[in-house]
């Protein structure tokens, strides 16, 4: 199975892209809805929660896990890859969304002026900034933390004029910096893609990590037949959550475009 992990529902946006690009595989999605948000938590806690989730998915039989959560990718992936995997699961892999997104942004940016919208945690980790500069030391990076967007989207307020005002305020420094490419560096932000496009204008490359990561995953599996051969091809999907709130189906529909049959688990 391919495991897909997120702090909550947002990662369903990423899973959706995987299902479209690579429908043949079995997928196991885990949303840590009991402990969302990760975006405001310390490095230590994000690493601990993510390691617990990864461990759970491995015990369920996943060979490969994608951290769809940008905050977990930014803060925990390196520790998991360098410290946890070699000791516990040397044959298995955990991949994130930051590197594929950064590669795509650099490939598409005409003037190498790249904006990053993300949670506070992702911004303060400097992951996007560092990875972009590692690949191109001359790139200009402008980061913007957007802490109010996740709660607004999860409250179903994406069409509210207050959300438009807040979005305008977050985008102002990116606009002023004349970024030519904008990374939507959080699972939730693609829900606001049209509003962002309208505020930033047509002359902007918008990078949605879900689409990008799906394409890069297909490429990864082609380059790693030793992994690909171990993945089941039954086309099954299972949805695990650490909490089942009354709004589960509403949010599942928002991010996945359909209602889901969830299984509640404890990590
Ligand atoms: N999934 C998180 C991310 O992509 C957003 C929600 C949260 O803060 O946990 O960064």
CSV table of C-alpha atoms and ligand atoms in Angstrom, one decimal:
chain,number,residue,atom,x,y,z
A,1,UNK,CA,0.0,0.0,0.0
A,2,UNK,CA,1.0,3.6,-0.4
A,3,UNK,CA,0.4,5.5,2.8
A,4,UNK,CA,-0.6,9.2,2.6
A,5,UNK,CA,-0.4,11.2,5.8
A,6,UNK,CA,-1.8,14.6,6.8
A,7,UNK,CA,-2.5,16.4,10.0
A,8,UNK,CA,-6.2,16.3,8.9
A,9,UNK,CA,-8.4,16.5,5.8
A,10,UNK,CA,-6.2,18.8,3.7
A,11,UNK,CA,-4.1,15.9,2.4
A,12,UNK,CA,-7.1,14.5,0.7
A,13,UNK,CA,-6.5,17.1,-2.0
A,14,UNK,CA,-3.1,15.5,-2.5
A,15,UNK,CA,-4.5,12.0,-2.4
A,16,UNK,CA,-7.1,13.0,-5.1
A,17,UNK,CA,-4.2,13.8,-7.4
A,18,UNK,CA,-2.5,10.5,-6.7
A,19,UNK,CA,-5.7,8.6,-7.4
A,20,UNK,CA,-6.1,10.4,-10.7
A,21,UNK,CA,-2.5,9.9,-11.8
A,22,UNK,CA,-1.9,6.4,-10.3
A,23,UNK,CA,-5.2,4.8,-9.7
A,24,UNK,CA,-3.9,1.2,-9.9
A,25,UNK,CA,-2.3,1.1,-6.4
A,26,UNK,CA,-3.8,0.5,-3.0
A,27,UNK,CA,-3.9,3.6,-0.8
A,28,UNK,CA,-4.2,4.1,2.9
A,29,UNK,CA,-4.9,7.6,4.0
A,30,UNK,CA,-4.4,8.8,7.6
A,31,UNK,CA,-5.6,12.1,8.9
A,32,UNK,CA,-4.6,13.1,12.4
A,33,UNK,CA,-7.8,15.0,13.0
A,34,UNK,CA,-7.5,14.6,16.8
A,35,UNK,CA,-4.4,16.7,16.8
A,36,UNK,CA,-4.8,19.2,13.9
A,37,UNK,CA,-3.4,21.8,13.4
A,38,UNK,CA,0.3,21.0,13.1
A,39,UNK,CA,1.1,24.4,11.6
A,40,UNK,CA,1.3,26.2,15.0
A,41,UNK,CA,3.2,23.4,16.9
A,42,UNK,CA,6.8,23.2,17.8
A,43,UNK,CA,9.3,21.2,15.8
A,44,UNK,CA,9.6,18.6,18.5
A,45,UNK,CA,5.9,17.9,18.6
A,46,UNK,CA,5.5,17.8,14.8
A,47,UNK,CA,8.4,15.3,14.6
A,48,UNK,CA,6.8,13.2,17.4
A,49,UNK,CA,3.3,13.2,15.9
A,50,UNK,CA,4.5,12.5,12.4
A,51,UNK,CA,6.8,9.6,13.6
A,52,UNK,CA,3.8,8.1,15.3
A,53,UNK,CA,1.7,8.3,12.2
A,54,UNK,CA,4.4,6.9,10.0
A,55,UNK,CA,5.0,4.1,12.4
A,56,UNK,CA,1.3,3.3,12.4
A,57,UNK,CA,1.1,3.3,8.6
A,58,UNK,CA,4.1,1.0,8.3
A,59,UNK,CA,2.6,-1.4,10.8
A,60,UNK,CA,-0.5,-1.5,8.6
A,61,UNK,CA,1.8,-2.7,5.7
A,62,UNK,CA,2.6,0.5,3.8
A,63,UNK,CA,5.9,0.2,1.9
A,64,UNK,CA,6.0,3.9,0.9
A,65,UNK,CA,4.5,6.9,2.7
A,66,UNK,CA,3.9,10.3,1.3
A,67,UNK,CA,3.7,13.1,3.9
A,68,UNK,CA,1.0,15.2,2.2
A,69,UNK,CA,1.2,17.6,5.1
A,70,UNK,CA,3.5,20.5,4.3
A,71,UNK,CA,4.3,21.3,7.9
A,72,UNK,CA,5.2,17.6,8.6
A,73,UNK,CA,7.3,17.5,5.4
A,74,UNK,CA,9.0,20.8,6.4
A,75,UNK,CA,9.7,19.9,10.0
A,76,UNK,CA,9.8,16.2,10.4
A,77,UNK,CA,10.7,14.5,7.1
A,78,UNK,CA,14.5,14.9,7.4
A,79,UNK,CA,14.6,13.4,10.9
A,80,UNK,CA,12.4,10.5,9.9
A,81,UNK,CA,14.5,9.8,6.8
A,82,UNK,CA,17.9,10.2,8.5
A,83,UNK,CA,17.3,8.8,12.0
A,84,UNK,CA,14.1,6.7,12.1
A,85,UNK,CA,14.1,4.8,8.8
A,86,UNK,CA,17.6,3.4,8.8
A,87,UNK,CA,17.0,1.9,12.3
A,88,UNK,CA,13.4,0.7,12.0
A,89,UNK,CA,12.5,0.3,8.3
A,90,UNK,CA,15.6,0.5,6.1
A,91,UNK,CA,13.7,-1.0,3.1
A,92,UNK,CA,10.8,1.4,3.2
A,93,UNK,CA,10.5,5.0,2.2
A,94,UNK,CA,8.9,8.2,3.3
A,95,UNK,CA,8.7,11.1,0.9
A,96,UNK,CA,7.4,14.7,1.3
A,97,UNK,CA,5.9,17.5,-0.7
A,98,UNK,CA,8.5,20.2,-0.3
A,99,UNK,CA,11.2,18.9,-2.7
A,100,UNK,CA,8.9,18.1,-5.6
A,101,UNK,CA,7.2,21.5,-5.2
A,102,UNK,CA,10.5,23.4,-5.1
A,103,UNK,CA,11.8,21.6,-8.2
A,104,UNK,CA,8.7,22.4,-10.1
A,105,UNK,CA,8.6,26.1,-9.0
A,106,UNK,CA,12.2,26.6,-10.1
A,107,UNK,CA,11.5,24.9,-13.5
A,108,UNK,CA,8.5,27.2,-14.1
A,109,UNK,CA,9.7,30.5,-12.7
A,110,UNK,CA,10.8,32.8,-15.5
A,111,UNK,CA,12.6,35.4,-13.3
A,112,UNK,CA,13.4,33.2,-10.3
A,113,UNK,CA,11.3,35.3,-7.9
A,114,UNK,CA,9.3,32.8,-5.9
A,115,UNK,CA,6.7,33.4,-3.3
A,116,UNK,CA,5.7,30.8,-0.7
A,117,UNK,CA,2.4,30.9,1.2
A,118,UNK,CA,2.4,28.4,4.1
A,119,UNK,CA,1.6,27.8,7.8
A,120,UNK,CA,3.6,29.6,10.5
A,121,UNK,CA,5.5,26.4,11.2
A,122,UNK,CA,6.5,25.8,7.6
A,123,UNK,CA,7.6,29.4,7.2
A,124,UNK,CA,9.7,29.4,10.3
A,125,UNK,CA,11.3,26.1,9.4
A,126,UNK,CA,12.7,27.9,6.3
A,127,UNK,CA,12.4,24.5,4.5
A,128,UNK,CA,11.1,26.0,1.2
A,129,UNK,CA,13.6,28.9,1.3
A,130,UNK,CA,16.6,26.6,2.0
A,131,UNK,CA,15.6,23.9,-0.6
A,132,UNK,CA,15.0,26.6,-3.3
A,133,UNK,CA,18.4,28.2,-2.6
A,134,UNK,CA,20.1,24.9,-2.5
A,135,UNK,CA,19.0,24.2,-6.1
A,136,UNK,CA,19.5,27.8,-7.2
A,137,UNK,CA,21.5,30.1,-5.0
A,138,UNK,CA,20.4,33.2,-7.0
A,139,UNK,CA,16.6,32.7,-6.5
A,140,UNK,CA,14.7,35.4,-4.6
A,141,UNK,CA,12.3,33.9,-2.1
A,142,UNK,CA,9.5,35.7,-0.3
A,143,UNK,CA,7.7,33.7,2.4
A,144,UNK,CA,4.3,34.6,3.8
A,145,UNK,CA,2.8,32.8,6.8
A,146,UNK,CA,-1.0,32.6,6.5
A,147,UNK,CA,-2.2,31.4,9.9
A,148,UNK,CA,-5.9,32.3,9.5
A,149,UNK,CA,-6.5,30.5,6.2
A,150,UNK,CA,-6.6,26.9,7.6
A,151,UNK,CA,-9.3,27.7,10.2
A,152,UNK,CA,-11.3,29.8,7.7
A,153,UNK,CA,-11.3,27.0,5.1
A,154,UNK,CA,-12.1,24.4,7.7
A,155,UNK,CA,-15.1,26.6,8.9
A,156,UNK,CA,-16.4,26.6,5.3
A,157,UNK,CA,-15.7,30.3,4.9
A,158,UNK,CA,-13.9,30.3,1.7
A,159,UNK,CA,-16.5,32.5,-0.1
A,160,UNK,CA,-16.8,35.0,2.8
A,161,UNK,CA,-15.7,38.5,2.1
A,162,UNK,CA,-13.7,38.5,5.3
A,163,UNK,CA,-11.6,35.7,3.9
A,164,UNK,CA,-11.1,37.7,0.7
A,165,UNK,CA,-9.8,40.6,2.9
A,166,UNK,CA,-7.5,38.5,4.9
A,167,UNK,CA,-6.2,36.8,1.7
A,168,UNK,CA,-5.6,40.2,0.2
A,169,UNK,CA,-3.5,41.2,3.2
A,170,UNK,CA,-1.4,38.0,3.1
A,171,UNK,CA,-0.8,38.4,-0.7
A,172,UNK,CA,0.1,42.1,-0.5
A,173,UNK,CA,3.8,41.6,0.4
A,174,UNK,CA,4.1,38.9,-2.3
A,175,UNK,CA,2.6,41.2,-4.9
A,176,UNK,CA,4.8,44.1,-3.8
A,177,UNK,CA,7.8,41.8,-4.2
A,178,UNK,CA,6.6,41.0,-7.8
A,179,UNK,CA,7.0,37.3,-7.4
A,180,UNK,CA,6.5,35.5,-10.8
A,181,UNK,CA,5.8,32.2,-9.2
A,182,UNK,CA,3.7,31.4,-6.1
A,183,UNK,CA,3.9,28.1,-4.2
A,184,UNK,CA,0.7,27.2,-2.4
A,185,UNK,CA,2.7,25.6,0.5
A,186,UNK,CA,-0.1,24.1,2.5
A,187,UNK,CA,-2.6,21.4,1.8
A,188,UNK,CA,-5.6,23.7,2.2
A,189,UNK,CA,-4.7,26.6,0.0
A,190,UNK,CA,-5.6,25.1,-3.4
A,191,UNK,CA,-9.2,25.5,-2.2
A,192,UNK,CA,-8.6,29.2,-2.6
A,193,UNK,CA,-6.7,28.9,-5.9
A,194,UNK,CA,-9.3,30.9,-7.9
A,195,UNK,CA,-9.3,33.8,-5.4
A,196,UNK,CA,-5.5,33.8,-5.3
A,197,UNK,CA,-5.3,33.9,-9.1
A,198,UNK,CA,-7.8,36.7,-9.2
A,199,UNK,CA,-5.9,38.8,-6.7
A,200,UNK,CA,-2.4,38.1,-8.1
A,201,UNK,CA,-3.2,38.3,-11.8
A,202,UNK,CA,-2.8,36.0,-14.8
A,203,UNK,CA,0.9,36.6,-15.1
A,204,UNK,CA,1.9,34.3,-12.3
A,205,UNK,CA,2.9,30.6,-12.1
A,206,UNK,CA,0.8,29.0,-9.4
A,207,UNK,CA,2.3,25.8,-8.0
A,208,UNK,CA,-0.1,23.4,-6.3
A,209,UNK,CA,1.9,20.7,-4.6
A,210,UNK,CA,-0.8,18.0,-4.9
A,211,UNK,CA,-0.6,17.9,-8.7
A,212,UNK,CA,3.2,18.3,-8.7
A,213,UNK,CA,3.8,15.6,-6.2
A,214,UNK,CA,1.5,13.1,-8.1
A,215,UNK,CA,3.6,13.6,-11.2
A,216,UNK,CA,6.8,13.3,-9.3
A,217,UNK,CA,5.6,10.1,-7.5
A,218,UNK,CA,4.9,8.5,-10.9
A,219,UNK,CA,8.4,9.4,-11.9
A,220,UNK,CA,9.8,8.1,-8.6
A,221,UNK,CA,8.1,4.8,-9.1
A,222,UNK,CA,9.5,4.5,-12.6
A,223,UNK,CA,13.0,5.1,-11.4
A,224,UNK,CA,12.6,2.7,-8.4
A,225,UNK,CA,11.2,-0.6,-9.8
A,226,UNK,CA,12.4,-2.3,-6.6
A,227,UNK,CA,9.8,-0.3,-4.7
A,228,UNK,CA,7.1,-0.3,-7.4
A,229,UNK,CA,7.1,-4.1,-7.6
A,230,UNK,CA,6.2,-4.3,-3.9
A,231,UNK,CA,3.1,-2.1,-4.1
A,232,UNK,CA,-0.2,-3.8,-4.4
A,233,UNK,CA,-2.3,-3.0,-7.4
A,234,UNK,CA,-5.8,-3.8,-6.2
A,235,UNK,CA,-7.1,-0.2,-6.5
A,236,UNK,CA,-8.3,-0.2,-2.9
A,237,UNK,CA,-8.7,2.9,-0.7
A,238,UNK,CA,-9.0,3.1,3.1
A,239,UNK,CA,-9.4,6.2,5.1
A,240,UNK,CA,-8.2,6.4,8.7
A,241,UNK,CA,-8.8,9.2,11.1
A,242,UNK,CA,-7.8,9.8,14.7
A,243,UNK,CA,-11.1,11.6,15.4
A,244,UNK,CA,-14.5,11.5,13.9
A,245,UNK,CA,-16.1,14.9,14.4
A,246,UNK,CA,-19.7,15.8,13.3
A,247,UNK,CA,-18.2,17.8,10.4
A,248,UNK,CA,-16.2,14.9,9.0
A,249,UNK,CA,-18.3,14.3,5.9
A,250,UNK,CA,-18.6,17.9,5.1
A,251,UNK,CA,-14.9,18.4,5.2
A,252,UNK,CA,-14.2,15.2,3.4
A,253,UNK,CA,-16.5,16.4,0.6
A,254,UNK,CA,-14.8,19.8,0.5
A,255,UNK,CA,-11.3,18.3,0.1
A,256,UNK,CA,-12.0,15.0,-1.6
A,257,UNK,CA,-15.2,15.8,-3.6
A,258,UNK,CA,-17.1,12.9,-2.1
A,259,UNK,CA,-18.1,11.5,1.3
A,260,UNK,CA,-15.9,8.8,2.8
A,261,UNK,CA,-16.2,5.7,5.0
A,262,UNK,CA,-13.7,6.5,7.8
A,263,UNK,CA,-12.1,4.1,10.3
A,264,UNK,CA,-11.2,5.7,13.6
A,265,UNK,CA,-7.8,4.7,15.0
A,266,UNK,CA,-5.5,5.6,17.9
A,267,UNK,CA,-1.8,6.2,17.2
B,1,LIG,N1,-1.8,20.1,6.6
B,1,LIG,C1,-1.1,21.3,7.1
B,1,LIG,C2,-0.1,21.7,6.1
B,1,LIG,O1,-0.1,21.4,4.9
B,1,LIG,C3,-2.1,22.4,7.3
B,1,LIG,C4,-3.0,22.2,8.5
B,1,LIG,C5,-2.2,22.2,9.8
B,1,LIG,O2,-1.8,23.2,10.3
B,1,LIG,O3,-2.1,21.1,10.4
B,1,LIG,O4,0.8,22.5,6.4
